[in-house]
Coordinates of N, CA and C in Angstrom, one line a residue:
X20 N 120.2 55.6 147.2 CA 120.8 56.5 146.3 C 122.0 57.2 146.9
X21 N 121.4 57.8 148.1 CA 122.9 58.5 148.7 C 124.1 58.1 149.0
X22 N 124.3 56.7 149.4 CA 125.2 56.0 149.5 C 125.9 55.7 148.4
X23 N 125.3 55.2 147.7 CA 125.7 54.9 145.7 C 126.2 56.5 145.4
X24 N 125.5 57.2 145.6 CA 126.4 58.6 145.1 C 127.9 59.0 145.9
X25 N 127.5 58.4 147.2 CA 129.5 59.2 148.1 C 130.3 57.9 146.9
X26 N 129.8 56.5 147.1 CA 131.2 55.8 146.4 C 131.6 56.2 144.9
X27 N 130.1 56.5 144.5 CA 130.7 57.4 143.3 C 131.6 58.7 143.4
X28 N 131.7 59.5 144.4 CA 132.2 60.5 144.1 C 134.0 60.0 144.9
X29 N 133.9 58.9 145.4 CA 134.9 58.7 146.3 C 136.1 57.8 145.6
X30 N 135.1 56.8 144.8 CA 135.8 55.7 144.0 C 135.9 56.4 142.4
X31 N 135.1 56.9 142.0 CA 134.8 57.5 140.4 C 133.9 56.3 139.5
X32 N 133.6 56.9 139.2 CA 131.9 56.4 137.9 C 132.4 54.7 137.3
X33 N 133.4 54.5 136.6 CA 133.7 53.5 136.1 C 133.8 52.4 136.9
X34 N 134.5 52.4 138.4 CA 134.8 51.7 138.7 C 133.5 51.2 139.9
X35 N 132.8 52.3 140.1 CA 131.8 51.9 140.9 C 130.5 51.3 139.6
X36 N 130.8 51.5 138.7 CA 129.4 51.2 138.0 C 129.6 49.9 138.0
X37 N 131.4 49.2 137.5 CA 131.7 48.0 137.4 C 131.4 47.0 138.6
X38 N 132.2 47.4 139.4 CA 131.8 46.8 141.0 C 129.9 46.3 141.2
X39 N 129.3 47.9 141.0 CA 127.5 47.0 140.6 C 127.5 46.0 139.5
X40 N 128.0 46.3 138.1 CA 127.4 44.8 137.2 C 128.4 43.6 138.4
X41 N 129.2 43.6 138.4 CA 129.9 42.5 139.4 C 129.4 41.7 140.4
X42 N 128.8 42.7 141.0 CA 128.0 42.3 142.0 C 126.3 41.7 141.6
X43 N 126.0 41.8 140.6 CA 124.7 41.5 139.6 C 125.3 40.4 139.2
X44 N 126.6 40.4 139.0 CA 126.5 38.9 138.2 C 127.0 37.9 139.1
X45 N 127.0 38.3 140.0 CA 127.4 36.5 141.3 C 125.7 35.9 141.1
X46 N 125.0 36.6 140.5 CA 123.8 35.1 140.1 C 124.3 34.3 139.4
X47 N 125.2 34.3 138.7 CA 125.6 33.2 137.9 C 126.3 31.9 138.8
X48 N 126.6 32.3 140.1 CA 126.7 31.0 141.1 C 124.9 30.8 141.7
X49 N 124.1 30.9 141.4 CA 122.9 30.6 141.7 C 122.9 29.0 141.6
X50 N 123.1 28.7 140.6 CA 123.4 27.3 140.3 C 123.9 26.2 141.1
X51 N 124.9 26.9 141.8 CA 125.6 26.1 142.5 C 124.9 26.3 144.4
X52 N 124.1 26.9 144.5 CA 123.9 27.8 145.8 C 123.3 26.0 146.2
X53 N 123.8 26.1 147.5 CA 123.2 24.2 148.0 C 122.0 24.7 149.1
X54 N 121.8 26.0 149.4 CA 120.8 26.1 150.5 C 120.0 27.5 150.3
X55 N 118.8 27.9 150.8 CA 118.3 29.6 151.3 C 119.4 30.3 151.5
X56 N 120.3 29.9 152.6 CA 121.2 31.1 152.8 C 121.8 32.0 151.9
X57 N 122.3 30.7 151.2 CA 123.7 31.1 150.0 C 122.3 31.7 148.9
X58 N 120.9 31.3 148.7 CA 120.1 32.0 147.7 C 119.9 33.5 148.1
X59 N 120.3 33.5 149.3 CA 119.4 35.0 149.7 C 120.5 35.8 149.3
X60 N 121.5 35.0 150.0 CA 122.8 35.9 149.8 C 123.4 36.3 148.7
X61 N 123.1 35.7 147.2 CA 123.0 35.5 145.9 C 122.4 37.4 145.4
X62 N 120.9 36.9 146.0 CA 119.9 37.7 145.8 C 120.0 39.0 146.4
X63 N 120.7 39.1 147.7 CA 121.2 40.4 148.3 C 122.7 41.1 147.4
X64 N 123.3 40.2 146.9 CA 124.4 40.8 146.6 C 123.2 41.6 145.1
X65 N 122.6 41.1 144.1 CA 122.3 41.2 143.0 C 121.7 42.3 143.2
X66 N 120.6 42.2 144.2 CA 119.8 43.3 144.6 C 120.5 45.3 145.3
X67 N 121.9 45.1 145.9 CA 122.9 45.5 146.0 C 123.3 46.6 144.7
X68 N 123.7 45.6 143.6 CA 124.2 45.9 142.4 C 123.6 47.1 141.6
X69 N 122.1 46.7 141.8 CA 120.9 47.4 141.1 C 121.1 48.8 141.9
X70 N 121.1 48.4 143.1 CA 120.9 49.9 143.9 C 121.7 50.6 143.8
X71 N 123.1 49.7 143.3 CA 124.3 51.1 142.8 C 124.0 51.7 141.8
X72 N 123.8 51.0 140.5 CA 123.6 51.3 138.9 C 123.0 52.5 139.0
X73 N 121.4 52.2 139.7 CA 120.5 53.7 139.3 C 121.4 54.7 139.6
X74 N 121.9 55.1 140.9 CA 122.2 56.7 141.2 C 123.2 56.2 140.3
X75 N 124.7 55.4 140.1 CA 125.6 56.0 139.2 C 125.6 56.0 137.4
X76 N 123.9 55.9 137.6 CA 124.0 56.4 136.3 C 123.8 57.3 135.5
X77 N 122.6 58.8 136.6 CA 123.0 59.8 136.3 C 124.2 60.9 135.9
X78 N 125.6 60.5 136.6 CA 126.9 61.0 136.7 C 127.0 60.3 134.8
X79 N 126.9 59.1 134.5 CA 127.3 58.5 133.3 C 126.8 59.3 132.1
X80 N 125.5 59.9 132.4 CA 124.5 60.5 131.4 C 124.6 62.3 131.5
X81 N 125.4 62.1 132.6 CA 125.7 63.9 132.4 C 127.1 64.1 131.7
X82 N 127.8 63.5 131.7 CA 129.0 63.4 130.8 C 128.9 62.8 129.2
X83 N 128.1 61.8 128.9 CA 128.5 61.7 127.9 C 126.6 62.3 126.7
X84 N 126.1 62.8 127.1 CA 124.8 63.7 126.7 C 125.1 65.4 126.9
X85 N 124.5 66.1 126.0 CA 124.9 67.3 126.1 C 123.1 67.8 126.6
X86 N 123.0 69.1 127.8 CA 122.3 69.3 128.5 C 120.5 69.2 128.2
X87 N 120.7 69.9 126.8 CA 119.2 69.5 126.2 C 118.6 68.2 126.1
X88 N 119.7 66.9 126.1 CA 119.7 65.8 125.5 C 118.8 64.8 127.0
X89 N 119.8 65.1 128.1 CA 119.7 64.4 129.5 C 118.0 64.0 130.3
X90 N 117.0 65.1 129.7 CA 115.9 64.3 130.4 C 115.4 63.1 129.3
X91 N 115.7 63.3 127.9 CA 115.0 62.0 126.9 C 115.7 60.9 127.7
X92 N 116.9 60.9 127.8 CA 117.9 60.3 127.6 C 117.6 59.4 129.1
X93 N 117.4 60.1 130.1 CA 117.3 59.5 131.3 C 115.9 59.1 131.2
X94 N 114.7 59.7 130.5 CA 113.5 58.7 130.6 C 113.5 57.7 129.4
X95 N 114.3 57.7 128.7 CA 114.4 56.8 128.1 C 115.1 55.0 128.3
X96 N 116.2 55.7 129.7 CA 116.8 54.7 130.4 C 116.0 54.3 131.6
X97 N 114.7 55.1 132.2 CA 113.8 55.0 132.9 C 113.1 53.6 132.5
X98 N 112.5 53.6 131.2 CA 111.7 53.3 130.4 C 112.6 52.1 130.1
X99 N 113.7 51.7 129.7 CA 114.1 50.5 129.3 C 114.3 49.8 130.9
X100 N 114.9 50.6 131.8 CA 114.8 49.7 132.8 C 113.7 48.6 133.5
X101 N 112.9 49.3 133.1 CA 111.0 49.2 134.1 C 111.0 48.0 132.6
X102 N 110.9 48.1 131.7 CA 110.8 47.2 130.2 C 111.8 46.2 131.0
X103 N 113.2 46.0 131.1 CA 113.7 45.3 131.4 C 113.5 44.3 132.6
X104 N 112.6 44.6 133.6 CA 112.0 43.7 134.7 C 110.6 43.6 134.2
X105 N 109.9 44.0 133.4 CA 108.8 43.4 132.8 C 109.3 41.8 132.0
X106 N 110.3 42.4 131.2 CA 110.3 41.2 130.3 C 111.1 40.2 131.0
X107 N 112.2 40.3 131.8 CA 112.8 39.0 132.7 C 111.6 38.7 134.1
X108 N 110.9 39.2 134.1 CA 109.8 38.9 135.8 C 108.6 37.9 134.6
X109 N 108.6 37.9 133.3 CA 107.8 37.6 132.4 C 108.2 36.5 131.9
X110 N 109.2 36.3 131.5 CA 109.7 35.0 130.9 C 110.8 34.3 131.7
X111 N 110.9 34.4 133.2 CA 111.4 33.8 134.1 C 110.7 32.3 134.2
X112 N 109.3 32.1 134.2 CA 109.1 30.9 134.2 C 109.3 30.2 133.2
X113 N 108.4 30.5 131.6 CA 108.4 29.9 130.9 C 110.4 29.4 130.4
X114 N 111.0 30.2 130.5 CA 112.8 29.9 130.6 C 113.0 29.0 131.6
X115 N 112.5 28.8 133.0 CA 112.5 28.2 133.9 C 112.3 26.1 133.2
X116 N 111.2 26.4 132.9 CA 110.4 25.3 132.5 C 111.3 24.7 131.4
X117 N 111.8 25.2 130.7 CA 112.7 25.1 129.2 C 114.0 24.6 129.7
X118 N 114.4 25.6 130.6 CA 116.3 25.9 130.6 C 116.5 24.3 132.3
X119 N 115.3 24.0 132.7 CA 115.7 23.1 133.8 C 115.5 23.3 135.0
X120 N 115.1 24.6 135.3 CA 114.8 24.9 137.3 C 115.4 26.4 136.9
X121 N 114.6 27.2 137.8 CA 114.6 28.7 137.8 C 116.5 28.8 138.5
X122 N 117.1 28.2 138.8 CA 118.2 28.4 139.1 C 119.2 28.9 137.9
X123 N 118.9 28.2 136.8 CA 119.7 28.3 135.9 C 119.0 29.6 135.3
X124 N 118.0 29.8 134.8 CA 117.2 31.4 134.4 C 118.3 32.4 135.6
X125 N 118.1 32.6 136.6 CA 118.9 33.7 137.7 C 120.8 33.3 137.2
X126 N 120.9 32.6 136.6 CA 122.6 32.4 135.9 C 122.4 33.3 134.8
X127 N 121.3 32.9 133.9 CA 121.2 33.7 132.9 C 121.8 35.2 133.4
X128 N 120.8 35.5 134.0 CA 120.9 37.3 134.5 C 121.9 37.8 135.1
X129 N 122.4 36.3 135.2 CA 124.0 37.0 136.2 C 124.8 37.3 134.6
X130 N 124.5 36.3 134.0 CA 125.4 36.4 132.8 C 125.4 37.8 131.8
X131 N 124.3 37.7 131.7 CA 123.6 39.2 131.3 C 124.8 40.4 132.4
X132 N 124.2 40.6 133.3 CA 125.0 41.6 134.0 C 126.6 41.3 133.7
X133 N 127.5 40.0 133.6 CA 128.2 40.3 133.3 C 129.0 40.7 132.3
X134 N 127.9 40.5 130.9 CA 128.4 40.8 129.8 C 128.4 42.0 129.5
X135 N 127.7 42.8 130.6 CA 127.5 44.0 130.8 C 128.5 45.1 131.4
X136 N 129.1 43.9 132.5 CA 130.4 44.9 132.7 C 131.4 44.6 132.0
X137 N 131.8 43.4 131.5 CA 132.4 43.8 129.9 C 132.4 44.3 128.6
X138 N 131.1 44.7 129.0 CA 131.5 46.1 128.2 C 131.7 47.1 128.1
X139 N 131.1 47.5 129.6 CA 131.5 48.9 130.2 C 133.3 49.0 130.1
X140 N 133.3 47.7 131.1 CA 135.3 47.8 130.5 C 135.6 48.3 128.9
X141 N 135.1 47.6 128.0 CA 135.6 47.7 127.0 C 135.3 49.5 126.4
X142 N 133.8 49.5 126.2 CA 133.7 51.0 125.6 C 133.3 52.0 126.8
X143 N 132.5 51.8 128.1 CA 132.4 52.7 129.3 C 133.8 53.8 129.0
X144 N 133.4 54.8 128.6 CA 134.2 56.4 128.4 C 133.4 57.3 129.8
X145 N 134.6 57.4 130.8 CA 134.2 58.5 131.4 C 135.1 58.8 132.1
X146 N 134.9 60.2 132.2 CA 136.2 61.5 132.4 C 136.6 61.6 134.0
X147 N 137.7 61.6 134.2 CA 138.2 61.5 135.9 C 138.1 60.3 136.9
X148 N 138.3 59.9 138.2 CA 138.4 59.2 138.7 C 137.1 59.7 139.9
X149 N 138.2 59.7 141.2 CA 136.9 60.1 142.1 C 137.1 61.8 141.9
X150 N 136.2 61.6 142.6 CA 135.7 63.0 142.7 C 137.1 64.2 143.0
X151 N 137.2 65.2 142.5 CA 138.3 66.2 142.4 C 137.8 67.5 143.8
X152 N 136.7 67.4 143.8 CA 136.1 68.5 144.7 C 136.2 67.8 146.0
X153 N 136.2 68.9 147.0 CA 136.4 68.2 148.6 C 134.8 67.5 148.8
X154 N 135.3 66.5 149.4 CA 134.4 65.4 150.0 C 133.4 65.9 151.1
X155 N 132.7 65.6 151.2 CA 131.5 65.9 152.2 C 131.9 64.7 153.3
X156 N 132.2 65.5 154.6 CA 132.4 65.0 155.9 C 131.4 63.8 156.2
X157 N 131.7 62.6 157.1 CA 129.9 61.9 157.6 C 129.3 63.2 158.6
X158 N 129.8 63.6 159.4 CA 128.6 65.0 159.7 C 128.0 65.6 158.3
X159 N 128.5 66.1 157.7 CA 127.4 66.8 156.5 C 126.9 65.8 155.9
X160 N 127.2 64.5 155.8 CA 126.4 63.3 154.8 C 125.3 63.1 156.0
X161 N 125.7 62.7 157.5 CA 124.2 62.9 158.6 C 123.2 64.1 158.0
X162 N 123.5 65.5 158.8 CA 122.8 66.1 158.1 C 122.2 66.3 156.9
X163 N 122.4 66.3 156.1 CA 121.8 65.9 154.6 C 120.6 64.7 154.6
X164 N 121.3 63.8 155.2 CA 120.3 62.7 155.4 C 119.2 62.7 156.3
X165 N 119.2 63.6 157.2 CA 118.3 64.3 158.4 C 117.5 65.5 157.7
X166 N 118.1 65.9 156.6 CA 117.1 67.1 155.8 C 115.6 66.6 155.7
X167 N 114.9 67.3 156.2 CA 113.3 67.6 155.9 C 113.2 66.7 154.3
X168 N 113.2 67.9 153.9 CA 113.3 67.8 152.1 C 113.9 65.9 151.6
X169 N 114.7 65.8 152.0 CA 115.7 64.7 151.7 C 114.5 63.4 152.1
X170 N 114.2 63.5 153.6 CA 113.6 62.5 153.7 C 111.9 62.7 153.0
X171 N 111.1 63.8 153.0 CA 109.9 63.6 152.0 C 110.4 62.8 150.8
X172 N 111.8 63.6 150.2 CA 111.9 62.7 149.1 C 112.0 61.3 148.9
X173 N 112.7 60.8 150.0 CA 112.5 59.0 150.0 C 111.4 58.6 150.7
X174 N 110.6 59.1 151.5 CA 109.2 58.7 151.4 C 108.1 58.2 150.0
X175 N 108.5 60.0 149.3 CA 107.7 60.0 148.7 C 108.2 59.0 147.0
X176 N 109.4 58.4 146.9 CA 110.1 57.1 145.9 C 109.9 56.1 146.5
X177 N 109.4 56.1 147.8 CA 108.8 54.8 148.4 C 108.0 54.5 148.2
X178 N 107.2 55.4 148.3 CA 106.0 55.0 147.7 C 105.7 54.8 145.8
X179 N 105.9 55.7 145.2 CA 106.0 55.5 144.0 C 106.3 53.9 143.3
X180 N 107.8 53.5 144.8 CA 108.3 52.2 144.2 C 107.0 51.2 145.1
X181 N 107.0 51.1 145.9 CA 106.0 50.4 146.5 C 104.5 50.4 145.1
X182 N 103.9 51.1 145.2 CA 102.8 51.3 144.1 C 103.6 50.1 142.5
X183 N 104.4 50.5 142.5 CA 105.2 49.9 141.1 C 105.5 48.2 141.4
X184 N 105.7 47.9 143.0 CA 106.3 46.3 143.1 C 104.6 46.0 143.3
X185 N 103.6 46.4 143.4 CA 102.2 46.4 144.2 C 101.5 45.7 142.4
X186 N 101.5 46.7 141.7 CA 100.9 46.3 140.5 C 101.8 45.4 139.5
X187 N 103.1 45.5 140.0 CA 103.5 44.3 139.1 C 103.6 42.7 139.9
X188 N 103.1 42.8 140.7 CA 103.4 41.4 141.6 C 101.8 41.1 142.2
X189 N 101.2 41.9 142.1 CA 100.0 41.1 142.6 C 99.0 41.6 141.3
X190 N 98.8 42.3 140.3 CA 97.8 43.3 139.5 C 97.6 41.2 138.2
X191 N 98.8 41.0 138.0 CA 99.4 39.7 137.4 C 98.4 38.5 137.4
X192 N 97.9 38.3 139.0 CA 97.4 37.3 139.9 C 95.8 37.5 139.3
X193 N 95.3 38.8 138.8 CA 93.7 38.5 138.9 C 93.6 38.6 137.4
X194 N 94.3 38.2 136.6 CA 94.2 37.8 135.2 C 94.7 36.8 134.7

């Protein structure tokens, strides 16, 4: 998250959101990948993408929601997300089985993502570029990242996420 947040404040909201769908949608060469390498590397860029979206998408939801509006609004985008890897982690095979080899299903999702950043292009509304306030030095981005507090907190979303890949990838297996 911390990292996804300096490019946001460095590059500005639009153009780092787009760079994530972008990078989500080089699955659409999945297809063409001739070995592991080029799959992993597929899978790392995609996986990349995701990890930008979350943090810049709080900056998205604080500009265009008004303050009462922002926690529905963010569990609601909670909630479709976690819905959205149920339903593609769910009908990955049976699309698999249909569409010809799970390679072409991971095209799908690139495609998905990048219909996605076409549309951010098209209607994505959001105010300023990078960030207008002075930038936080890498000494204060170290420190910050050395915070007490900072690191319980990614402990404690590691675990939460851990618990969440735990019951959706093995809870599956005993039913």
């Amino acid at each position: 998250g911390v990292p996804a947040g300096i490019l946001v404040g460095r590059v500005g909201i639009k153009r780092t959101y787009l760079a994530a769908l972008l990078l989500m949608g080089t699955s659409v060469f999945m297809v063409f990948s001739p070995g592991f390498a080029e799959l992993v590397l597929l899978r790392l860029l995609f996986g990349l993408g995701m990890g930008i979206i979350f943090p810049a998408t709080g900056p998205v939801i604080m500009q265009w929601f008004r303050p009462s509006e922002m926690s529905v609004v963010t569990s609601i985008n909670v909630v479709a997300m976690s819905l959205g890897m149920v339903v593609s982690v769910s009908t990955a095979v049976p699309l698999a089985g249909v569409m010809g080899g799970w390679e072409n299903v991971m095209a799908v999702y690139g495609v998905v993502a990048l219909a996605g950043g076409g549309a951010w292009m098209l209607w994505g509304r959001v105010e300023g570029g990078a960030a207008v306030a002075p930038l936080l030095s890498w000494k204060e981005i170290k420190a910050v990242l050395r915070s007490r507090f900072v690191l319980l907190l990614g402990v404690a979303d590691a675990a939460c996420f851990s618990q969440y890949v735990a019951l959706a990838a093995w809870l599956p297996t005993f039913y």
